[in-house]
Amino acid sequence: MAFEDVFPEALKLALDNVRRIPTYGERGASRLVYNLLKLQPEERKLVVQALTEASEKLRPCQECYLLTDRDVCAICSDSRRSKKFLCVVEESQDAYSIERLERYRGVYHILQGRIAPLEGVSPQDLTIDRLLDRIEKNNVKEVIIATNPNAEGEATANYLMKLLKDRFPSVKVSRVSYGLQFGSLLEFVDELSLEKSFENRK
Amino acid sequence: MAFEDVFPEALKLALDNVRRIPTYGERGASRLVYNLLKLQPEERKLVVQALTEASEKLRPCQECYLLTDRDVCAICSDSRRSKKFLCVVEESQDAYSIERLERYRGVYHILQGRIAPLEGVSPQDLTIDRLLDRIEKNNVKEVIIATNPNAEGEATANYLMKLLKDRFPSVKVSRVSYGLQFGSLLEFVDELSLEKSFENRK
């Protein structure tokens, strides 16, 4: 009997389709599917229903591209928030991480990625045109660049900084600072962060 | 505005429910959900539909516990295969890996895990009683133990070896051999495998 006759079609389809998900290759798909199938039918149902609902209901905010369950997200819709402060992040989870602080009262802009030449991601692949539109239309006062603290995040931050200073000279452009992260040990901190922690000392 | 008012309910539910899946903690759930949501609606649908079908159709074979889309799997149902040869593995994916060779003509037995005292997994948590039943009922001639080549897999193999030799003295019990794996470099092979490759030289 050939392998194809023995391997359940539903299992093959699950594995093949999960591989459509970015970052999920053969191993990732295998781990997800087989582990999901370790659950009892009732729990399996809860999981797939939640995933189905999420994939049906969630989409990018028409204003800022934040993943949301409505056309315009709760943040952009909130009149108590100031559209004059715009925090630029790479992905939705970054914005939601900042929101957990319940400190920031401005709005966000999700780039949907970051500049990464080695991966073939250039500025045109991000939502930068829309960002420039919004800065103009909303008379934004300050743009806080909160891309990730790594090589690509820095490249993206530098690109945006130049672009914004050139396009909107009167707009304040800031970048979140580097320093020591709580829970790390001075002995094992990278040089850049250590230097910055001294530079930015108070 | 509180974070709970801003974070979409469907997103929260998806993240919380994915965490039910074994090995999926906060990071794993986040990675899965946010990456799934990077797909366009049509692709998202294909993925969640495949996962839904898999979770509805697949269950353990009543005979050998192999994950299948029927009550008794294609392998146990195949009269051309010999029930006198029984290959014991930890999980379904192991059996299917062996099946891909299209060489083995016996049947399988899925333990649904392996003995791992440090994780609280003892022999009673596996399908060993059923294994013993099957060996008796089917007059099995040889049991090939193909648990994983690691500490827990070895512990499980040794446990089964002792148990089977005691319970069924006339049944041949074998264990798949260690040796060099194709694609590795002799310089970086672990000592045990290197020793075994000499011991088992032909």
Short mmCIF file of N, CA, C and O in Angstrom, two decimals, chain A residues 1-11 13-14 17-18 20-24 28 30-39 43-44 46-48 50-60 67-70 74-75 78 80-81 91-93 96 99-100 102 105, chain B residues 1-11 13-14 17-18 20-24 28 30-39 43-44 46-48 50-60 67-70 74-75 78 80-81 91-93 96 99-100 102 105:
data_model
loop_
_atom_site.label_atom_id
_atom_site.label_comp_id
_atom_site.label_asym_id
_atom_site.label_seq_id
_atom_site.Cartn_x
_atom_site.Cartn_y
_atom_site.Cartn_z
N MET A 1 0.84 -1.21 0.00
CA MET A 1 0.00 0.00 0.00
C MET A 1 0.88 1.26 0.00
O MET A 1 1.80 1.36 0.79
N ALA A 2 0.55 2.16 -0.88
CA ALA A 2 1.34 3.39 -0.94
C ALA A 2 1.06 4.26 0.28
O ALA A 2 0.00 4.18 0.89
N PHE A 3 2.03 5.11 0.60
CA PHE A 3 1.88 5.99 1.77
C PHE A 3 0.65 6.87 1.64
O PHE A 3 -0.08 7.09 2.62
N GLU A 4 0.37 7.33 0.43
CA GLU A 4 -0.76 8.24 0.22
C GLU A 4 -2.09 7.56 0.55
O GLU A 4 -3.06 8.23 0.89
N ASP A 5 -2.14 6.25 0.42
CA ASP A 5 -3.39 5.52 0.71
C ASP A 5 -3.57 5.34 2.21
O ASP A 5 -4.68 5.06 2.68
N VAL A 6 -2.50 5.46 2.93
CA VAL A 6 -2.53 5.19 4.36
C VAL A 6 -2.67 6.47 5.19
O VAL A 6 -3.29 6.47 6.25
N PHE A 7 -2.07 7.56 4.67
CA PHE A 7 -2.06 8.83 5.43
C PHE A 7 -3.40 9.53 5.27
O PHE A 7 -3.83 9.82 4.17
N PRO A 8 -4.09 9.80 6.41
CA PRO A 8 -5.43 10.38 6.33
C PRO A 8 -5.45 11.72 5.58
O PRO A 8 -4.62 12.60 5.86
N GLU A 9 -6.37 11.87 4.66
CA GLU A 9 -6.47 13.09 3.85
C GLU A 9 -6.63 14.34 4.71
O GLU A 9 -6.00 15.36 4.45
N ALA A 10 -7.47 14.24 5.73
CA ALA A 10 -7.71 15.40 6.61
C ALA A 10 -6.43 15.83 7.32
O ALA A 10 -6.20 17.01 7.58
N LEU A 11 -5.58 14.87 7.63
CA LEU A 11 -4.32 15.18 8.30
C LEU A 11 -3.37 15.86 7.32
O LEU A 11 -2.74 16.87 7.64
N LEU A 13 -4.20 17.58 4.64
CA LEU A 13 -4.73 18.91 4.36
C LEU A 13 -4.42 19.90 5.48
O LEU A 13 -4.06 21.05 5.22
N ALA A 14 -4.55 19.42 6.70
CA ALA A 14 -4.26 20.29 7.84
C ALA A 14 -2.79 20.71 7.82
O ALA A 14 -2.47 21.90 7.92
N ASN A 17 -2.05 23.08 4.79
CA ASN A 17 -2.62 24.41 4.93
C ASN A 17 -1.98 25.23 6.04
O ASN A 17 -1.82 26.45 5.90
N VAL A 18 -1.62 24.59 7.12
CA VAL A 18 -0.95 25.33 8.20
C VAL A 18 0.36 25.91 7.68
O VAL A 18 0.80 26.98 8.13
N ARG A 20 0.81 27.47 5.13
CA ARG A 20 0.56 28.78 4.51
C ARG A 20 0.89 29.90 5.49
O ARG A 20 1.17 31.03 5.09
N ILE A 21 0.80 29.59 6.78
CA ILE A 21 1.02 30.61 7.79
C ILE A 21 2.49 31.01 7.80
O ILE A 21 3.36 30.13 7.86
N PRO A 22 2.78 32.33 7.72
CA PRO A 22 4.17 32.80 7.76
C PRO A 22 4.91 32.22 8.95
O PRO A 22 4.37 32.17 10.06
N THR A 23 6.13 31.76 8.73
CA THR A 23 7.04 31.15 9.71
C THR A 23 6.73 29.69 10.05
O THR A 23 7.44 29.08 10.83
N TYR A 24 5.67 29.13 9.46
CA TYR A 24 5.32 27.74 9.74
C TYR A 24 5.76 26.84 8.61
O TYR A 24 5.13 26.79 7.55
N GLY A 28 6.98 23.27 12.14
CA GLY A 28 6.00 24.10 12.85
C GLY A 28 4.60 23.58 12.62
O GLY A 28 3.79 23.50 13.56
N SER A 30 3.75 20.50 11.76
CA SER A 30 3.63 19.20 12.41
C SER A 30 3.35 19.39 13.90
O SER A 30 2.45 18.78 14.47
N ARG A 31 4.14 20.27 14.53
CA ARG A 31 3.98 20.50 15.97
C ARG A 31 2.59 21.03 16.29
O ARG A 31 1.94 20.55 17.23
N LEU A 32 2.11 21.96 15.49
CA LEU A 32 0.80 22.54 15.76
C LEU A 32 -0.31 21.51 15.61
O LEU A 32 -1.13 21.33 16.51
N VAL A 33 -0.33 20.84 14.46
CA VAL A 33 -1.42 19.92 14.18
C VAL A 33 -1.46 18.74 15.14
O VAL A 33 -2.49 18.43 15.72
N TYR A 34 -0.33 18.08 15.33
CA TYR A 34 -0.32 16.90 16.21
C TYR A 34 -0.60 17.28 17.66
O TYR A 34 -1.26 16.52 18.38
N ASN A 35 -0.13 18.42 18.10
CA ASN A 35 -0.42 18.83 19.47
C ASN A 35 -1.88 19.22 19.65
O ASN A 35 -2.50 18.91 20.67
N LEU A 36 -2.44 19.90 18.64
CA LEU A 36 -3.86 20.24 18.69
C LEU A 36 -4.68 18.97 18.81
O LEU A 36 -5.64 18.89 19.59
N LEU A 37 -4.27 17.95 18.06
CA LEU A 37 -5.02 16.70 18.05
C LEU A 37 -4.82 15.85 19.30
O LEU A 37 -5.43 14.79 19.44
N LYS A 38 -3.96 16.32 20.21
CA LYS A 38 -3.85 15.62 21.49
C LYS A 38 -5.01 16.01 22.39
O LYS A 38 -5.32 15.32 23.37
N LEU A 39 -5.66 17.11 22.07
CA LEU A 39 -6.79 17.57 22.89
C LEU A 39 -8.02 16.72 22.63
O LEU A 39 -8.18 16.16 21.55
N GLU A 43 -12.31 20.32 23.64
CA GLU A 43 -11.29 21.38 23.66
C GLU A 43 -10.84 21.72 22.25
O GLU A 43 -10.60 22.89 21.94
N ARG A 44 -10.72 20.71 21.40
CA ARG A 44 -10.34 20.97 20.01
C ARG A 44 -11.32 21.97 19.40
O ARG A 44 -10.91 22.92 18.72
N LEU A 46 -13.22 24.20 20.85
CA LEU A 46 -13.05 25.54 21.40
C LEU A 46 -11.90 26.26 20.69
O LEU A 46 -12.00 27.44 20.34
N VAL A 47 -10.82 25.55 20.48
CA VAL A 47 -9.65 26.14 19.84
C VAL A 47 -9.95 26.54 18.39
O VAL A 47 -9.71 27.68 17.99
N VAL A 48 -10.47 25.59 17.60
CA VAL A 48 -10.69 25.92 16.18
C VAL A 48 -11.80 26.95 16.01
O VAL A 48 -11.75 27.76 15.07
N ALA A 50 -12.41 29.44 18.09
CA ALA A 50 -11.80 30.73 18.43
C ALA A 50 -10.93 31.22 17.28
O ALA A 50 -10.94 32.41 16.94
N LEU A 51 -10.20 30.31 16.65
CA LEU A 51 -9.35 30.69 15.52
C LEU A 51 -10.22 31.11 14.33
O LEU A 51 -9.90 32.07 13.62
N THR A 52 -11.31 30.41 14.11
CA THR A 52 -12.21 30.73 13.01
C THR A 52 -12.83 32.11 13.22
O THR A 52 -12.83 32.95 12.30
N GLU A 53 -13.33 32.37 14.41
CA GLU A 53 -13.92 33.67 14.70
C GLU A 53 -12.90 34.79 14.54
O GLU A 53 -13.19 35.84 13.96
N ALA A 54 -11.71 34.55 15.05
CA ALA A 54 -10.67 35.57 14.94
C ALA A 54 -10.36 35.85 13.47
O ALA A 54 -10.27 37.01 13.06
N SER A 55 -10.25 34.82 12.64
CA SER A 55 -9.90 35.05 11.25
C SER A 55 -11.04 35.69 10.48
O SER A 55 -10.81 36.37 9.47
N GLU A 56 -12.29 35.51 10.95
CA GLU A 56 -13.42 36.15 10.27
C GLU A 56 -13.62 37.59 10.70
O GLU A 56 -14.00 38.45 9.91
N LYS A 57 -13.37 37.88 11.97
CA LYS A 57 -13.71 39.20 12.51
C LYS A 57 -12.58 40.22 12.47
O LYS A 57 -12.83 41.42 12.42
N LEU A 58 -11.35 39.79 12.54
CA LEU A 58 -10.25 40.75 12.70
C LEU A 58 -9.65 41.21 11.38
O LEU A 58 -9.40 40.40 10.49
N ARG A 59 -9.48 42.50 11.27
CA ARG A 59 -8.82 43.07 10.08
C ARG A 59 -8.16 44.39 10.47
O ARG A 59 -8.40 44.91 11.55
N PRO A 60 -7.30 44.95 9.56
CA PRO A 60 -6.60 46.18 9.91
C PRO A 60 -7.53 47.38 9.95
O PRO A 60 -8.41 47.52 9.11
N LEU A 67 -4.78 45.74 14.04
CA LEU A 67 -5.71 44.63 13.94
C LEU A 67 -6.89 44.88 14.87
O LEU A 67 -6.70 45.09 16.08
N THR A 68 -8.11 44.87 14.33
CA THR A 68 -9.27 45.19 15.14
C THR A 68 -10.51 44.46 14.62
O THR A 68 -10.49 43.90 13.53
N ASP A 69 -11.58 44.50 15.41
CA ASP A 69 -12.81 43.82 15.03
C ASP A 69 -13.84 44.78 14.44
O ASP A 69 -15.01 44.46 14.32
N ARG A 70 -13.37 45.98 14.12
CA ARG A 70 -14.30 46.94 13.51
C ARG A 70 -13.57 47.69 12.40
O ARG A 70 -12.39 47.51 12.19
N ALA A 74 -10.83 50.85 18.16
CA ALA A 74 -11.28 51.55 19.37
C ALA A 74 -10.39 52.73 19.70
O ALA A 74 -10.83 53.74 20.24
N ILE A 75 -9.11 52.62 19.38
CA ILE A 75 -8.17 53.69 19.70
C ILE A 75 -8.39 54.90 18.80
O ILE A 75 -8.51 56.04 19.27
N ASP A 78 -11.59 56.70 19.66
CA ASP A 78 -11.71 57.30 20.98
C ASP A 78 -11.38 58.80 20.93
O ASP A 78 -10.23 59.20 20.78
N ARG A 80 -11.26 60.89 23.17
CA ARG A 80 -10.47 61.39 24.30
C ARG A 80 -8.96 61.27 24.01
O ARG A 80 -8.14 61.82 24.73
N ARG A 81 -8.64 60.54 22.95
CA ARG A 81 -7.23 60.38 22.63
C ARG A 81 -6.80 61.47 21.65
O ARG A 81 -7.60 61.96 20.87
N GLU A 91 4.28 46.12 14.19
CA GLU A 91 3.13 45.21 14.11
C GLU A 91 2.09 45.51 15.19
O GLU A 91 2.40 46.18 16.19
N SER A 92 0.90 44.96 15.02
CA SER A 92 -0.20 45.19 15.97
C SER A 92 0.16 44.80 17.39
O SER A 92 -0.20 45.50 18.34
N GLN A 93 0.88 43.70 17.56
CA GLN A 93 1.19 43.25 18.92
C GLN A 93 2.07 44.27 19.65
O GLN A 93 2.00 44.38 20.88
N TYR A 96 -0.36 46.91 20.95
CA TYR A 96 -1.11 46.39 22.09
C TYR A 96 -0.23 46.26 23.32
O TYR A 96 -0.70 46.42 24.45
N GLU A 99 -0.17 49.63 24.74
CA GLU A 99 -1.49 49.91 25.32
C GLU A 99 -1.67 49.29 26.70
O GLU A 99 -2.36 49.84 27.56
N ARG A 100 -1.06 48.14 26.92
CA ARG A 100 -1.17 47.49 28.24
C ARG A 100 -0.68 48.39 29.36
O ARG A 100 -1.12 48.28 30.49
N GLU A 102 -1.37 51.39 29.66
CA GLU A 102 -2.47 52.35 29.95
C GLU A 102 -1.89 53.71 30.31
O GLU A 102 -2.38 54.39 31.22
N ARG A 105 -1.62 58.28 25.44
CA ARG A 105 -2.94 58.82 25.09
C ARG A 105 -3.06 59.25 23.63
O ARG A 105 -4.03 59.91 23.25
N MET B 1 -9.02 54.98 28.81
CA MET B 1 -9.71 53.72 28.45
C MET B 1 -8.89 52.53 28.93
O MET B 1 -7.69 52.46 28.69
N ALA B 2 -9.54 51.59 29.54
CA ALA B 2 -8.81 50.42 30.02
C ALA B 2 -8.39 49.52 28.86
O ALA B 2 -9.00 49.52 27.79
N PHE B 3 -7.31 48.75 29.09
CA PHE B 3 -6.80 47.89 28.03
C PHE B 3 -7.86 46.91 27.55
O PHE B 3 -7.99 46.65 26.35
N GLU B 4 -8.65 46.41 28.48
CA GLU B 4 -9.68 45.41 28.12
C GLU B 4 -10.72 45.98 27.16
O GLU B 4 -11.33 45.25 26.39
N ASP B 5 -10.91 47.29 27.21
CA ASP B 5 -11.91 47.92 26.32
C ASP B 5 -11.35 48.11 24.92
O ASP B 5 -12.10 48.32 23.96
N VAL B 6 -10.04 48.08 24.83
CA VAL B 6 -9.39 48.38 23.56
C VAL B 6 -8.99 47.11 22.81
O VAL B 6 -9.00 47.08 21.58
N PHE B 7 -8.66 46.05 23.57
CA PHE B 7 -8.18 44.81 22.96
C PHE B 7 -9.36 44.00 22.44
O PHE B 7 -10.25 43.66 23.20
N PRO B 8 -9.38 43.69 21.15
CA PRO B 8 -10.53 43.00 20.56
C PRO B 8 -10.80 41.65 21.23
O PRO B 8 -9.88 40.85 21.41
N GLU B 9 -12.05 41.42 21.56
CA GLU B 9 -12.44 40.19 22.25
C GLU B 9 -12.06 38.94 21.45
O GLU B 9 -11.57 37.96 22.02
N ALA B 10 -12.28 38.99 20.13
CA ALA B 10 -11.98 37.83 19.29
C ALA B 10 -10.48 37.51 19.32
O ALA B 10 -10.08 36.35 19.25
N LEU B 11 -9.67 38.55 19.45
CA LEU B 11 -8.22 38.34 19.49
C LEU B 11 -7.83 37.72 20.83
O LEU B 11 -7.05 36.76 20.90
N LEU B 13 -9.76 35.91 22.78
CA LEU B 13 -10.25 34.53 22.79
C LEU B 13 -9.35 33.59 22.01
O LEU B 13 -9.09 32.46 22.44
N ALA B 14 -8.89 34.08 20.85
CA ALA B 14 -8.02 33.25 20.04
C ALA B 14 -6.73 32.94 20.80
O ALA B 14 -6.31 31.78 20.90
N ASN B 17 -7.40 30.58 23.84
CA ASN B 17 -7.73 29.21 23.48
C ASN B 17 -6.57 28.45 22.84
O ASN B 17 -6.42 27.26 23.06
N VAL B 18 -5.76 29.15 22.06
CA VAL B 18 -4.60 28.47 21.47
C VAL B 18 -3.67 27.98 22.59
O VAL B 18 -3.00 26.95 22.44
N ARG B 20 -4.44 26.42 25.04
CA ARG B 20 -4.86 25.09 25.50
C ARG B 20 -4.01 24.01 24.84
O ARG B 20 -3.88 22.89 25.35
N ILE B 21 -3.48 24.34 23.65
CA ILE B 21 -2.71 23.35 22.90
C ILE B 21 -1.40 23.06 23.63
O ILE B 21 -0.67 24.00 23.99
N PRO B 22 -1.10 21.76 23.86
CA PRO B 22 0.16 21.41 24.53
C PRO B 22 1.35 22.08 23.86
O PRO B 22 1.43 22.10 22.62
N THR B 23 2.27 22.62 24.65
CA THR B 23 3.49 23.31 24.24
C THR B 23 3.26 24.75 23.76
O THR B 23 4.22 25.43 23.43
N TYR B 24 2.03 25.21 23.74
CA TYR B 24 1.76 26.58 23.29
C TYR B 24 1.49 27.49 24.48
O TYR B 24 0.43 27.46 25.08
N GLY B 28 4.07 31.22 21.94
CA GLY B 28 3.64 30.34 20.86
C GLY B 28 2.27 30.74 20.34
O GLY B 28 2.04 30.77 19.14
N SER B 30 0.86 33.73 20.61
CA SER B 30 1.00 35.02 19.95
C SER B 30 1.52 34.84 18.53
O SER B 30 0.97 35.38 17.57
N ARG B 31 2.57 34.05 18.39
CA ARG B 31 3.17 33.82 17.07
C ARG B 31 2.16 33.20 16.12
O ARG B 31 2.03 33.64 14.97
N LEU B 32 1.41 32.22 16.58
CA LEU B 32 0.46 31.55 15.71
C LEU B 32 -0.66 32.50 15.27
O LEU B 32 -0.93 32.65 14.08
N VAL B 33 -1.30 33.13 16.24
CA VAL B 33 -2.46 33.96 15.93
C VAL B 33 -2.09 35.17 15.06
O VAL B 33 -2.71 35.41 14.02
N TYR B 34 -1.07 35.90 15.45
CA TYR B 34 -0.72 37.10 14.66
C TYR B 34 -0.20 36.73 13.28
O TYR B 34 -0.46 37.44 12.31
N ASN B 35 0.50 35.63 13.14
CA ASN B 35 0.96 35.23 11.82
C ASN B 35 -0.19 34.73 10.95
O ASN B 35 -0.25 35.02 9.76
N LEU B 36 -1.12 33.99 11.56
CA LEU B 36 -2.30 33.54 10.82
C LEU B 36 -3.05 34.76 10.28
O LEU B 36 -3.49 34.77 9.12
N LEU B 37 -3.15 35.80 11.11
CA LEU B 37 -3.90 36.99 10.72
C LEU B 37 -3.16 37.88 9.72
O LEU B 37 -3.69 38.89 9.28
N LYS B 38 -1.93 37.48 9.36
CA LYS B 38 -1.23 38.21 8.30
C LYS B 38 -1.77 37.76 6.95
O LYS B 38 -1.59 38.41 5.93
N LEU B 39 -2.41 36.59 6.92
CA LEU B 39 -2.96 36.07 5.66
C LEU B 39 -4.22 36.82 5.26
O LEU B 39 -4.94 37.35 6.10
N GLU B 43 -7.15 32.91 2.33
CA GLU B 43 -6.18 31.95 2.84
C GLU B 43 -6.46 31.60 4.29
O GLU B 43 -6.31 30.44 4.72
N ARG B 44 -6.87 32.60 5.09
CA ARG B 44 -7.20 32.34 6.49
C ARG B 44 -8.27 31.26 6.55
O ARG B 44 -8.20 30.33 7.37
N LEU B 46 -9.03 28.92 4.37
CA LEU B 46 -8.52 27.60 4.02
C LEU B 46 -7.83 26.97 5.22
O LEU B 46 -8.01 25.78 5.50
N VAL B 47 -7.05 27.77 5.93
CA VAL B 47 -6.31 27.24 7.08
C VAL B 47 -7.26 26.79 8.19
O VAL B 47 -7.16 25.66 8.68
N VAL B 48 -8.17 27.69 8.60
CA VAL B 48 -9.03 27.31 9.73
C VAL B 48 -10.01 26.20 9.35
O VAL B 48 -10.37 25.37 10.19
N ALA B 50 -9.31 23.72 7.27
CA ALA B 50 -8.52 22.48 7.32
C ALA B 50 -8.31 22.03 8.76
O ALA B 50 -8.40 20.83 9.07
N LEU B 51 -8.05 22.98 9.65
CA LEU B 51 -7.86 22.64 11.05
C LEU B 51 -9.16 22.14 11.67
O LEU B 51 -9.15 21.19 12.46
N THR B 52 -10.27 22.76 11.28
CA THR B 52 -11.56 22.34 11.81
C THR B 52 -11.90 20.92 11.36
O THR B 52 -12.29 20.07 12.16
N GLU B 53 -11.71 20.66 10.07
CA GLU B 53 -11.98 19.31 9.55
C GLU B 53 -11.10 18.27 10.23
O GLU B 53 -11.58 17.19 10.60
N ALA B 54 -9.83 18.60 10.37
CA ALA B 54 -8.91 17.67 11.01
C ALA B 54 -9.35 17.37 12.44
O ALA B 54 -9.39 16.21 12.87
N SER B 55 -9.74 18.41 13.18
CA SER B 55 -10.12 18.17 14.57
C SER B 55 -11.45 17.43 14.68
O SER B 55 -11.68 16.74 15.68
N GLU B 56 -12.28 17.52 13.64
CA GLU B 56 -13.56 16.80 13.69
C GLU B 56 -13.41 15.36 13.24
O GLU B 56 -14.07 14.46 13.76
N LYS B 57 -12.54 15.11 12.26
CA LYS B 57 -12.47 13.78 11.66
C LYS B 57 -11.44 12.83 12.27
O LYS B 57 -11.62 11.61 12.22
N LEU B 58 -10.36 13.37 12.81
CA LEU B 58 -9.28 12.49 13.24
C LEU B 58 -9.37 12.05 14.69
O LEU B 58 -9.64 12.86 15.57
N ARG B 59 -9.19 10.75 14.90
CA ARG B 59 -9.17 10.21 16.25
C ARG B 59 -8.30 8.96 16.27
O ARG B 59 -7.94 8.45 15.21
N PRO B 60 -7.97 8.44 17.48
CA PRO B 60 -7.08 7.29 17.56
C PRO B 60 -7.77 6.01 17.07
O PRO B 60 -8.93 5.78 17.37
N LEU B 67 -3.50 7.94 14.87
CA LEU B 67 -4.43 8.99 14.48
C LEU B 67 -4.97 8.68 13.08
O LEU B 67 -4.20 8.50 12.14
N THR B 68 -6.29 8.58 12.95
CA THR B 68 -6.88 8.19 11.68
C THR B 68 -8.26 8.80 11.51
O THR B 68 -8.82 9.35 12.45
N ASP B 69 -8.78 8.70 10.29
CA ASP B 69 -10.09 9.28 10.00
C ASP B 69 -11.20 8.22 10.01
O ASP B 69 -12.29 8.47 9.50
N ARG B 70 -10.87 7.05 10.53
CA ARG B 70 -11.89 6.00 10.63
C ARG B 70 -11.76 5.29 11.97
O ARG B 70 -10.86 5.56 12.72
N ALA B 74 -6.25 2.48 8.38
CA ALA B 74 -5.99 1.80 7.12
C ALA B 74 -4.97 0.69 7.29
O ALA B 74 -5.02 -0.33 6.60
N ILE B 75 -4.02 0.90 8.21
CA ILE B 75 -2.97 -0.09 8.41
C ILE B 75 -3.50 -1.34 9.09
O ILE B 75 -3.29 -2.47 8.63
N ASP B 78 -5.72 -3.37 6.79
CA ASP B 78 -5.10 -3.94 5.59
C ASP B 78 -4.74 -5.41 5.81
O ASP B 78 -3.78 -5.73 6.51
N ARG B 80 -3.33 -7.41 3.95
CA ARG B 80 -2.05 -7.83 3.39
C ARG B 80 -0.90 -7.61 4.37
O ARG B 80 0.21 -8.05 4.16
N ARG B 81 -1.21 -6.89 5.47
CA ARG B 81 -0.15 -6.64 6.44
C ARG B 81 -0.18 -7.71 7.52
O ARG B 81 -1.24 -8.28 7.81
N GLU B 91 4.43 8.28 19.24
CA GLU B 91 3.32 9.09 18.73
C GLU B 91 2.99 8.73 17.28
O GLU B 91 3.81 8.12 16.58
N SER B 92 1.83 9.16 16.82
CA SER B 92 1.37 8.89 15.45
C SER B 92 2.37 9.34 14.39
O SER B 92 2.59 8.63 13.41
N GLN B 93 2.97 10.52 14.59
CA GLN B 93 3.88 11.02 13.56
C GLN B 93 5.08 10.08 13.37
O GLN B 93 5.63 9.99 12.28
N TYR B 96 3.86 7.29 11.09
CA TYR B 96 3.73 7.78 9.71
C TYR B 96 5.09 8.02 9.07
O TYR B 96 5.27 7.85 7.87
N GLU B 99 6.11 4.71 7.93
CA GLU B 99 5.28 4.35 6.78
C GLU B 99 5.76 4.96 5.48
O GLU B 99 5.62 4.37 4.41
N ARG B 100 6.33 6.16 5.57
CA ARG B 100 6.82 6.85 4.37
C ARG B 100 7.87 6.03 3.66
O ARG B 100 8.04 6.12 2.45
N GLU B 102 7.67 2.99 3.09
CA GLU B 102 6.94 1.96 2.33
C GLU B 102 7.73 0.66 2.32
O GLU B 102 7.80 -0.04 1.31
N ARG B 105 5.92 -4.01 6.74
CA ARG B 105 4.65 -4.67 6.41
C ARG B 105 3.85 -5.14 7.62
O ARG B 105 2.86 -5.86 7.49
#
